[in-house]
């Protein structure tokens, strides 16, 4: 088998690609409303504890397995535990990525449509019924499919150019633009009269809303938002040089991702508060997907400079979704290239077709296929639910068990410290190792069982 010849060309490029994978729809629409439902700053606090104790160690391990393995998830596990069944964890990861991409591209498609709409000033009438418009759009049998496929096509187009020219270069550009845009939107949002109440809502903790469910939501959100448990970090890490500091990179990506989620909250929540007060109604920031596609268009239509802000915001949403989608598709593409021995172009085409077909079903579940249920859930909700709540935590759990119990401790520490060349204090390396070996498996299992039985 040929080793993937390509690597990331620079540390900055690698960090931007991985941060691009992490920063996505999860940060822009999920985090703000999760926070809204679970006690604002109290949720941030629990989220950060989950992040440091469970998710960061899993991320470090996924990174480590990918870099040491040097292939797609399936072969990486096979190389580290030759001939064993462990490689099926790798296969599960590829499957998870394909499943996530299949519903992710539907929402990605909505962001394409909303960006085009904002360019034609569709969100300038304060009296429009944006809820009806959104419902009408996602329920129609043809349009959303078209946008889903456009989004998936854009994703494939970037990946065809390969790791360096496609993924690395485009992630660097897109993440930089994304940051500039979101800061502009934050400035607009915070300078609206009444915005300060939204900020207070975000940063004053309300512990009365914290329940066991909050911990589950925080863990699920942290896995999803950091892109761990489904082989994206692993695959990207297989393109990383042996000189990089795994621990520092993982910490940096987690920090960047969390910071971005909070910034995205500041772009959205204060604006929603300000406009609600202007209209004399109670602000509602716990509206789920509707927050971005229904509430915000209404908010944009009423704020000064709203037309420009709408374009910037939906462009940011699209860029964030794209950088995540390319990381998901790359997992499937790397698998096809190395295991089925197809060219990159063919692998992209095959991934496009598979995820496109499932994506079409997900998309239709808001319209003609509304009545069709899998285990009581619509096709879209089914894929969303089984990936975020089951496949990612199970993937993360198996990864931690593999790293902690199957890899030798000496090998784990050797890879973490680049063969002793890095100056990582021994207590820190050992803490990470034991978090992975003991705390992460127990913690994830407990939360997971609690979730299944409640
Ligand atoms: N982290 C991405 C987001 O926040 C979603 C994602 C999950 C991407 C898993 C890759 C793998 O939107």
Short mmCIF file of C-alpha atoms and ligand atoms in Angstrom, two decimals:
data_model
loop_
_atom_site.label_atom_id
_atom_site.label_comp_id
_atom_site.label_asym_id
_atom_site.label_seq_id
_atom_site.Cartn_x
_atom_site.Cartn_y
_atom_site.Cartn_z
CA UNK A 1 0.00 0.00 0.00
CA UNK A 2 1.29 3.48 -0.77
CA UNK A 3 1.54 5.86 2.11
CA UNK A 4 -0.44 9.03 1.46
CA UNK A 5 2.31 11.15 0.01
CA UNK A 6 0.77 14.43 0.85
CA UNK A 7 1.26 16.27 4.11
CA UNK A 8 0.26 19.64 5.44
CA UNK A 9 2.92 22.13 4.42
CA UNK A 10 3.00 24.32 7.49
CA UNK A 11 2.03 24.24 11.14
CA UNK A 12 -0.33 27.16 10.60
CA UNK A 13 -2.03 25.31 7.74
CA UNK A 14 -2.45 22.18 9.84
CA UNK A 15 -3.89 24.12 12.77
CA UNK A 16 -6.26 26.06 10.52
CA UNK A 17 -7.49 22.87 8.85
CA UNK A 18 -8.14 21.16 12.18
CA UNK A 19 -9.70 24.26 13.70
CA UNK A 20 -11.77 24.54 10.53
CA UNK A 21 -13.03 21.03 11.08
CA UNK A 22 -13.96 21.83 14.66
CA UNK A 23 -15.54 25.22 13.98
CA UNK A 24 -18.82 24.65 12.21
CA UNK A 25 -22.59 24.67 12.47
CA UNK A 26 -22.13 23.20 15.93
CA UNK A 27 -20.59 26.45 17.12
CA UNK A 28 -22.85 28.88 15.35
CA UNK A 29 -26.30 27.49 15.90
CA UNK A 30 -26.04 24.65 18.36
CA UNK A 31 -23.86 26.15 21.06
CA UNK A 32 -25.83 29.40 21.52
CA UNK A 33 -29.19 27.68 21.90
CA UNK A 34 -27.79 24.85 24.06
CA UNK A 35 -26.43 27.54 26.29
CA UNK A 36 -29.85 29.18 26.19
CA UNK A 37 -31.55 26.03 27.41
CA UNK A 38 -29.00 25.02 30.03
CA UNK A 39 -28.35 28.05 32.19
CA UNK A 40 -26.04 30.30 30.15
CA UNK A 41 -22.63 30.59 31.79
CA UNK A 42 -23.36 27.52 33.94
CA UNK A 43 -23.42 25.51 30.72
CA UNK A 44 -20.13 27.06 29.57
CA UNK A 45 -18.55 26.02 32.86
CA UNK A 46 -19.72 22.41 32.62
CA UNK A 47 -18.79 22.35 28.96
CA UNK A 48 -15.24 23.41 29.77
CA UNK A 49 -14.91 20.75 32.49
CA UNK A 50 -16.10 18.07 30.03
CA UNK A 51 -13.72 19.44 27.46
CA UNK A 52 -10.64 19.29 29.64
CA UNK A 53 -11.34 16.05 31.48
CA UNK A 54 -12.90 13.89 28.75
CA UNK A 55 -12.60 15.43 25.33
CA UNK A 56 -9.09 16.84 25.25
CA UNK A 57 -7.51 13.50 26.25
CA UNK A 58 -9.61 11.72 23.59
CA UNK A 59 -8.58 14.30 21.02
CA UNK A 60 -4.90 13.90 21.92
CA UNK A 61 -5.27 10.13 21.51
CA UNK A 62 -7.07 10.38 18.20
CA UNK A 63 -4.37 12.71 16.95
CA UNK A 64 -1.66 10.39 18.24
CA UNK A 65 -3.16 7.29 16.62
CA UNK A 66 -3.47 9.09 13.29
CA UNK A 67 0.06 10.40 13.28
CA UNK A 68 1.61 7.15 14.44
CA UNK A 69 -0.61 5.08 12.14
CA UNK A 70 -0.07 7.32 9.14
CA UNK A 71 -3.11 6.18 7.15
CA UNK A 72 -6.89 6.44 7.01
CA UNK A 73 -8.61 5.27 10.23
CA UNK A 74 -9.05 1.65 9.13
CA UNK A 75 -5.38 1.12 8.22
CA UNK A 76 -4.03 3.25 11.04
CA UNK A 77 -5.60 0.94 13.62
CA UNK A 78 -4.44 -2.04 11.62
CA UNK A 79 -0.90 -0.77 11.63
CA UNK A 80 -0.85 -0.15 15.35
CA UNK A 81 -2.51 -3.50 16.18
CA UNK A 82 -1.77 -5.65 13.13
CA UNK A 83 -4.38 -8.19 12.10
CA UNK A 84 -6.63 -7.49 15.11
CA UNK A 85 -10.27 -6.55 15.21
CA UNK A 86 -9.39 -3.04 16.36
CA UNK A 87 -9.33 -1.83 12.78
CA UNK A 88 -13.13 -2.06 12.79
CA UNK A 89 -13.12 0.96 15.11
CA UNK A 90 -11.51 2.67 12.18
CA UNK A 91 -14.25 1.46 9.92
CA UNK A 92 -16.89 2.69 12.37
CA UNK A 93 -15.22 6.10 12.25
CA UNK A 94 -15.45 6.20 8.45
CA UNK A 95 -19.09 5.22 8.64
CA UNK A 96 -19.80 7.88 11.28
CA UNK A 97 -18.21 10.55 9.13
CA UNK A 98 -20.30 9.54 6.13
CA UNK A 99 -23.48 9.59 8.27
CA UNK A 100 -22.69 13.03 9.72
CA UNK A 101 -21.88 14.46 6.31
CA UNK A 102 -25.20 13.16 4.98
CA UNK A 103 -27.28 15.38 7.24
CA UNK A 104 -24.70 18.12 7.64
CA UNK A 105 -24.82 18.84 3.91
CA UNK A 106 -28.56 19.50 4.17
CA UNK A 107 -28.02 22.33 6.65
CA UNK A 108 -25.00 23.42 4.59
CA UNK A 109 -27.40 23.66 1.64
CA UNK A 110 -29.76 25.86 3.65
CA UNK A 111 -26.87 28.22 4.35
CA UNK A 112 -26.11 28.46 0.61
CA UNK A 113 -29.74 29.35 -0.03
CA UNK A 114 -29.86 31.92 2.79
CA UNK A 115 -26.64 33.53 1.61
CA UNK A 116 -28.06 33.93 -1.91
CA UNK A 117 -31.32 35.24 -0.48
CA UNK A 118 -29.53 37.79 1.68
CA UNK A 119 -27.67 39.02 -1.42
CA UNK A 120 -31.02 39.74 -3.06
CA UNK A 121 -32.16 41.62 0.05
CA UNK A 122 -34.73 38.98 0.96
CA UNK A 123 -34.37 39.81 4.65
CA UNK A 124 -35.20 43.48 4.49
CA UNK A 125 -38.92 43.39 5.18
CA UNK A 126 -39.72 43.47 8.92
CA UNK A 127 -43.26 42.31 8.20
CA UNK A 128 -42.37 39.09 6.37
CA UNK A 129 -43.26 35.81 8.00
CA UNK A 130 -39.81 34.23 8.17
CA UNK A 131 -41.04 31.10 9.90
CA UNK A 132 -43.46 30.39 7.06
CA UNK A 133 -40.76 31.14 4.49
CA UNK A 134 -38.32 28.71 6.12
CA UNK A 135 -40.99 26.02 6.52
CA UNK A 136 -42.05 26.45 2.91
CA UNK A 137 -38.47 26.19 1.69
CA UNK A 138 -37.35 23.09 3.59
CA UNK A 139 -40.68 21.39 2.93
CA UNK A 140 -40.55 21.80 -0.84
CA UNK A 141 -39.62 18.69 -2.80
CA UNK A 142 -36.98 20.09 -5.11
CA UNK A 143 -35.15 23.25 -3.99
CA UNK A 144 -33.52 21.99 -0.80
CA UNK A 145 -32.20 18.96 -2.69
CA UNK A 146 -30.56 21.21 -5.20
CA UNK A 147 -28.87 23.28 -2.48
CA UNK A 148 -27.79 20.14 -0.61
CA UNK A 149 -26.07 18.87 -3.74
CA UNK A 150 -24.52 22.28 -4.47
CA UNK A 151 -23.04 22.33 -0.98
CA UNK A 152 -21.74 18.78 -1.30
CA UNK A 153 -20.35 19.63 -4.75
CA UNK A 154 -18.44 22.62 -3.31
CA UNK A 155 -17.04 20.33 -0.61
CA UNK A 156 -15.90 17.79 -3.20
CA UNK A 157 -14.41 20.50 -5.38
CA UNK A 158 -12.07 21.59 -2.59
CA UNK A 159 -11.03 18.05 -1.72
CA UNK A 160 -10.24 17.07 -5.30
CA UNK A 161 -7.28 19.43 -5.15
CA UNK A 162 -5.72 17.36 -2.40
CA UNK A 163 -4.47 17.90 1.12
CA UNK A 164 -2.16 20.83 0.53
CA UNK A 165 -3.67 22.69 -2.42
CA UNK A 166 -7.26 21.94 -1.52
CA UNK A 167 -7.83 21.40 2.18
CA UNK A 168 -4.94 23.33 3.71
CA UNK A 169 -5.03 26.33 1.41
CA UNK A 170 -8.80 26.73 1.46
CA UNK A 171 -9.05 26.22 5.23
CA UNK A 172 -6.50 28.96 5.81
CA UNK A 173 -8.41 31.39 3.63
CA UNK A 174 -11.87 30.45 4.86
CA UNK A 175 -11.05 30.49 8.57
CA UNK A 176 -9.34 33.88 8.33
CA UNK A 177 -12.30 35.40 6.48
CA UNK A 178 -14.68 33.72 8.92
CA UNK A 179 -12.99 35.32 11.91
CA UNK A 180 -12.95 38.80 10.43
CA UNK A 181 -16.62 38.52 9.50
CA UNK A 182 -17.83 37.20 12.81
CA UNK A 183 -16.00 39.97 14.69
CA UNK A 184 -17.76 42.55 12.49
CA UNK A 185 -21.12 40.95 13.22
CA UNK A 186 -20.32 40.93 16.97
CA UNK A 187 -19.54 44.65 16.84
CA UNK A 188 -22.88 45.34 15.17
CA UNK A 189 -24.76 43.11 17.58
CA UNK A 190 -23.18 44.60 20.71
CA UNK A 191 -23.76 48.18 19.66
CA UNK A 192 -27.54 47.77 19.39
CA UNK A 193 -29.51 49.36 22.24
CA UNK A 194 -30.50 46.73 24.78
CA UNK A 195 -27.81 44.28 23.70
CA UNK A 196 -26.24 44.31 27.12
CA UNK A 197 -29.07 42.16 28.51
CA UNK A 198 -28.13 39.45 26.03
CA UNK A 199 -24.54 39.60 27.23
CA UNK A 200 -25.69 39.36 30.82
CA UNK A 201 -27.81 36.37 29.92
CA UNK A 202 -24.75 34.69 28.40
CA UNK A 203 -22.34 35.31 31.24
CA UNK A 204 -24.37 35.25 34.44
CA UNK A 205 -24.68 31.59 35.39
CA UNK A 206 -28.09 30.20 36.27
CA UNK A 207 -27.37 26.98 38.15
CA UNK A 208 -31.08 26.27 38.66
CA UNK A 209 -31.29 25.09 35.04
CA UNK A 210 -28.43 22.60 35.47
CA UNK A 211 -29.53 18.96 35.58
CA UNK A 212 -27.99 15.58 34.78
CA UNK A 213 -29.19 16.23 31.25
CA UNK A 214 -26.97 19.30 31.12
CA UNK A 215 -23.86 17.12 31.52
CA UNK A 216 -25.02 14.81 28.73
CA UNK A 217 -25.76 17.74 26.45
CA UNK A 218 -22.42 19.32 27.31
CA UNK A 219 -20.53 16.11 26.52
CA UNK A 220 -22.40 15.47 23.27
CA UNK A 221 -21.88 19.05 22.23
CA UNK A 222 -18.17 18.92 23.08
CA UNK A 223 -17.62 15.74 21.02
CA UNK A 224 -19.56 17.12 18.08
CA UNK A 225 -17.99 20.54 18.24
CA UNK A 226 -14.41 19.27 18.52
CA UNK A 227 -15.00 16.79 15.66
CA UNK A 228 -13.73 13.87 17.73
CA UNK A 229 -14.75 10.23 17.67
CA UNK A 230 -15.30 9.89 13.93
CA UNK A 231 -11.80 9.89 12.46
CA UNK A 232 -11.55 13.46 11.16
CA UNK A 233 -8.77 14.45 13.56
CA UNK A 234 -7.19 11.04 12.99
CA UNK A 235 -7.19 11.43 9.22
CA UNK A 236 -5.85 14.99 9.31
CA UNK A 237 -3.20 13.86 11.82
CA UNK A 238 -1.99 11.26 9.34
CA UNK A 239 -0.89 14.20 7.16
CA UNK A 240 1.04 15.86 10.00
CA UNK A 241 4.82 15.81 10.41
CA UNK A 242 6.53 14.04 13.29
CA UNK A 243 7.85 17.33 14.63
CA UNK A 244 4.50 18.76 15.69
CA UNK A 245 3.55 18.95 19.34
CA UNK A 246 0.37 16.87 19.63
CA UNK A 247 -0.63 18.14 23.05
CA UNK A 248 -0.10 21.81 22.22
CA UNK A 249 -1.95 21.49 18.89
CA UNK A 250 -4.93 19.75 20.52
CA UNK A 251 -5.11 22.32 23.30
CA UNK A 252 -4.90 25.15 20.81
CA UNK A 253 -7.68 23.72 18.62
CA UNK A 254 -9.97 23.14 21.62
CA UNK A 255 -9.35 26.66 22.85
CA UNK A 256 -9.96 28.19 19.45
CA UNK A 257 -13.16 26.19 18.98
CA UNK A 258 -14.58 27.20 22.36
CA UNK A 259 -13.60 30.81 21.86
CA UNK A 260 -15.35 30.80 18.51
CA UNK A 261 -18.52 29.30 20.00
CA UNK A 262 -18.63 32.10 22.58
CA UNK A 263 -17.95 34.74 19.92
CA UNK A 264 -20.74 33.27 17.78
CA UNK A 265 -23.02 33.50 20.82
CA UNK A 266 -22.08 37.18 21.14
CA UNK A 267 -22.93 37.71 17.48
CA UNK A 268 -26.40 36.22 17.87
CA UNK A 269 -27.81 36.47 21.39
CA UNK A 270 -27.39 40.21 22.12
CA UNK A 271 -28.91 41.06 18.72
CA UNK A 272 -31.92 38.85 19.40
CA UNK A 273 -32.38 40.54 22.78
CA UNK A 274 -32.06 44.04 21.37
CA UNK A 275 -34.62 43.53 18.61
CA UNK A 276 -37.05 41.69 20.90
CA UNK A 277 -36.98 44.62 23.36
CA UNK A 278 -37.46 47.05 20.52
CA UNK A 279 -40.65 45.16 19.62
CA UNK A 280 -41.73 44.86 23.24
CA UNK A 281 -41.62 41.04 23.28
CA UNK A 282 -39.68 38.51 25.34
CA UNK A 283 -36.49 37.35 23.64
CA UNK A 284 -36.36 33.64 22.82
CA UNK A 285 -32.89 32.25 22.22
CA UNK A 286 -33.62 28.59 22.81
CA UNK A 287 -35.35 28.02 19.49
CA UNK A 288 -32.90 25.46 18.03
CA UNK A 289 -32.34 25.51 14.27
CA UNK A 290 -35.01 28.16 13.98
CA UNK A 291 -32.76 30.58 15.85
CA UNK A 292 -30.52 30.98 12.82
CA UNK A 293 -32.96 30.49 9.97
CA UNK A 294 -36.12 32.11 11.38
CA UNK A 295 -35.32 34.43 14.27
CA UNK A 296 -32.18 35.96 12.78
CA UNK A 297 -33.64 36.94 9.39
CA UNK A 298 -36.33 38.77 11.35
CA UNK A 299 -33.66 40.44 13.47
CA UNK A 300 -31.62 41.47 10.41
CA UNK A 301 -34.70 42.96 8.76
CA UNK A 302 -35.07 45.37 11.68
CA UNK A 303 -31.53 46.45 12.46
CA UNK A 304 -29.65 49.35 10.90
CA UNK A 305 -27.22 47.96 8.29
CA UNK A 306 -29.11 44.66 8.61
CA UNK A 307 -28.83 43.87 4.90
CA UNK A 308 -25.04 43.86 5.03
CA UNK A 309 -24.97 42.01 8.33
CA UNK A 310 -27.23 39.31 6.88
CA UNK A 311 -24.86 38.73 3.96
CA UNK A 312 -21.85 38.61 6.30
CA UNK A 313 -23.56 36.28 8.74
CA UNK A 314 -24.75 33.73 6.19
CA UNK A 315 -21.38 33.83 4.46
CA UNK A 316 -19.79 33.04 7.84
CA UNK A 317 -22.25 30.18 8.33
CA UNK A 318 -21.44 28.75 4.92
CA UNK A 319 -17.67 29.01 5.42
CA UNK A 320 -17.88 27.38 8.83
CA UNK A 321 -20.00 24.55 7.43
CA UNK A 322 -17.66 24.02 4.47
CA UNK A 323 -14.45 23.72 6.48
CA UNK A 324 -16.15 21.06 8.61
CA UNK A 325 -17.68 19.23 5.67
CA UNK A 326 -14.32 18.90 3.91
CA UNK A 327 -12.86 17.21 6.97
CA UNK A 328 -15.75 14.75 7.05
CA UNK A 329 -15.51 13.95 3.36
CA UNK A 330 -11.73 13.57 3.57
CA UNK A 331 -12.16 10.68 6.04
CA UNK A 332 -14.27 8.80 3.49
CA UNK A 333 -12.04 9.82 0.58
CA UNK A 334 -8.81 8.73 2.32
CA UNK A 335 -10.45 5.39 3.10
CA UNK A 336 -11.52 4.85 -0.50
CA UNK A 337 -8.13 5.88 -1.90
CA UNK A 338 -6.15 3.60 0.38
CA UNK A 339 -8.46 0.64 0.87
CA UNK A 340 -10.30 0.46 -2.45
CA UNK A 341 -7.33 1.89 -4.39
CA UNK A 342 -9.16 4.50 -6.38
CA UNK A 343 -7.80 7.84 -7.56
CA UNK A 344 -8.63 10.92 -5.47
CA UNK A 345 -11.03 12.19 -8.11
CA UNK A 346 -12.94 8.90 -8.17
CA UNK A 347 -12.96 8.69 -4.40
CA UNK A 348 -14.48 12.16 -4.22
CA UNK A 349 -17.11 11.19 -6.78
CA UNK A 350 -18.00 8.03 -4.86
CA UNK A 351 -18.29 9.92 -1.55
CA UNK A 352 -20.38 12.57 -3.26
CA UNK A 353 -22.77 9.94 -4.59
CA UNK A 354 -23.15 7.99 -1.36
CA UNK A 355 -23.58 11.03 0.91
CA UNK A 356 -25.65 12.77 -1.76
CA UNK A 357 -28.20 9.94 -1.89
CA UNK A 358 -28.54 9.74 1.89
CA UNK A 359 -28.52 13.55 2.04
CA UNK A 360 -31.45 13.68 -0.37
CA UNK A 361 -33.44 11.39 1.93
CA UNK A 362 -32.53 13.53 4.94
CA UNK A 363 -33.59 16.64 3.08
CA UNK A 364 -36.88 15.13 1.91
CA UNK A 365 -37.77 14.25 5.49
CA UNK A 366 -38.93 17.86 5.95
CA UNK A 367 -41.24 17.57 2.95
CA UNK A 368 -42.58 14.62 0.94
CA UNK A 369 -41.01 12.03 3.26
CA UNK A 370 -42.23 13.68 6.43
CA UNK A 371 -44.29 10.67 7.43
CA UNK A 372 -41.47 8.19 6.94
CA UNK A 373 -39.91 7.30 10.30
CA UNK A 374 -36.87 5.31 11.42
CA UNK A 375 -37.24 4.27 15.07
CA UNK A 376 -39.82 7.01 15.46
CA UNK A 377 -37.55 9.73 14.06
CA UNK A 378 -37.51 11.45 10.69
CA UNK A 379 -34.55 10.45 8.49
CA UNK A 380 -32.77 13.74 9.26
CA UNK A 381 -33.32 13.48 13.02
CA UNK A 382 -32.34 9.82 12.95
CA UNK A 383 -28.92 10.59 11.46
CA UNK A 384 -28.44 13.59 13.71
CA UNK A 385 -29.38 11.55 16.79
CA UNK A 386 -27.43 8.36 16.17
CA UNK A 387 -24.27 10.20 15.17
CA UNK A 388 -24.07 12.85 17.92
CA UNK A 389 -25.52 10.83 20.75
CA UNK A 390 -24.32 7.32 19.94
CA UNK A 391 -21.66 6.97 17.26
CA UNK A 392 -19.39 9.83 18.38
CA UNK A 393 -19.34 8.96 22.11
CA UNK A 394 -18.95 5.24 21.30
CA UNK A 395 -16.18 6.07 18.82
CA UNK A 396 -14.49 8.26 21.44
CA UNK A 397 -14.87 5.55 24.07
CA UNK A 398 -13.35 2.84 21.86
CA UNK A 399 -10.55 5.19 20.85
CA UNK A 400 -9.72 5.87 24.50
CA UNK A 401 -9.82 2.17 25.35
CA UNK A 402 -7.53 1.41 22.42
CA UNK A 403 -5.08 4.18 23.31
CA UNK A 404 -5.10 3.38 27.02
CA UNK A 405 -5.18 -0.42 26.99
CA UNK A 406 -3.97 -1.69 23.64
CA UNK A 407 -1.15 0.73 22.90
CA UNK A 408 1.80 0.28 25.20
CA UNK A 409 2.28 3.08 27.71
CA UNK A 410 5.86 3.60 26.54
CA UNK A 411 4.69 3.96 22.94
CA UNK A 412 1.94 6.39 23.92
CA UNK A 413 4.38 8.57 25.82
CA UNK A 414 6.97 8.24 23.08
CA UNK A 415 4.55 9.55 20.45
CA UNK A 416 3.23 12.28 22.74
CA UNK A 417 6.74 13.61 23.42
CA UNK A 418 8.08 13.03 19.88
CA UNK A 419 10.50 10.41 21.15
CA UNK A 420 11.48 12.47 24.19
CA UNK A 421 12.46 15.50 22.10
CA UNK A 422 9.67 17.69 23.43
CA UNK A 423 9.92 19.24 26.80
CA UNK A 424 6.61 18.00 28.20
CA UNK A 425 6.80 17.51 31.98
CA UNK A 426 6.44 13.85 32.85
CA UNK A 427 3.60 14.48 35.29
CA UNK A 428 1.61 16.16 32.51
CA UNK A 429 2.20 13.35 30.00
CA UNK A 430 1.22 10.79 32.63
CA UNK A 431 -1.89 12.76 33.60
CA UNK A 432 -3.05 12.75 29.98
CA UNK A 433 -2.30 9.06 29.68
CA UNK A 434 -4.30 8.15 32.78
CA UNK A 435 -7.16 10.43 31.84
CA UNK A 436 -7.35 8.44 28.62
CA UNK A 437 -6.86 5.07 30.21
CA UNK A 438 -9.17 5.42 33.21
CA UNK A 439 -11.17 8.60 33.44
CA UNK A 440 -12.38 8.96 29.83
CA UNK A 441 -13.74 5.39 29.45
CA UNK A 442 -15.51 5.47 32.82
CA UNK A 443 -16.79 9.01 32.39
CA UNK A 444 -18.09 8.50 28.86
CA UNK A 445 -19.72 5.16 29.79
CA UNK A 446 -21.46 6.61 32.82
CA UNK A 447 -22.85 9.59 30.98
CA UNK A 448 -23.78 7.39 28.07
CA UNK A 449 -25.66 4.82 30.20
CA UNK A 450 -27.44 7.56 32.04
CA UNK A 451 -28.50 8.96 28.69
CA UNK A 452 -29.75 5.60 27.38
CA UNK A 453 -31.85 4.88 30.45
CA UNK A 454 -33.30 8.31 30.98
N1 LIG B 1 -17.31 20.10 14.57
C1 LIG B 1 -18.24 20.37 13.54
C2 LIG B 1 -19.17 21.50 13.98
O1 LIG B 1 -19.06 22.02 15.05
C3 LIG B 1 -19.04 19.17 13.12
C4 LIG B 1 -18.23 17.97 12.90
C5 LIG B 1 -18.43 16.83 13.68
C6 LIG B 1 -17.24 17.94 11.93
C7 LIG B 1 -17.65 15.72 13.52
C8 LIG B 1 -16.45 16.84 11.75
C9 LIG B 1 -16.66 15.72 12.56
O2 LIG B 1 -20.04 21.87 13.27
#
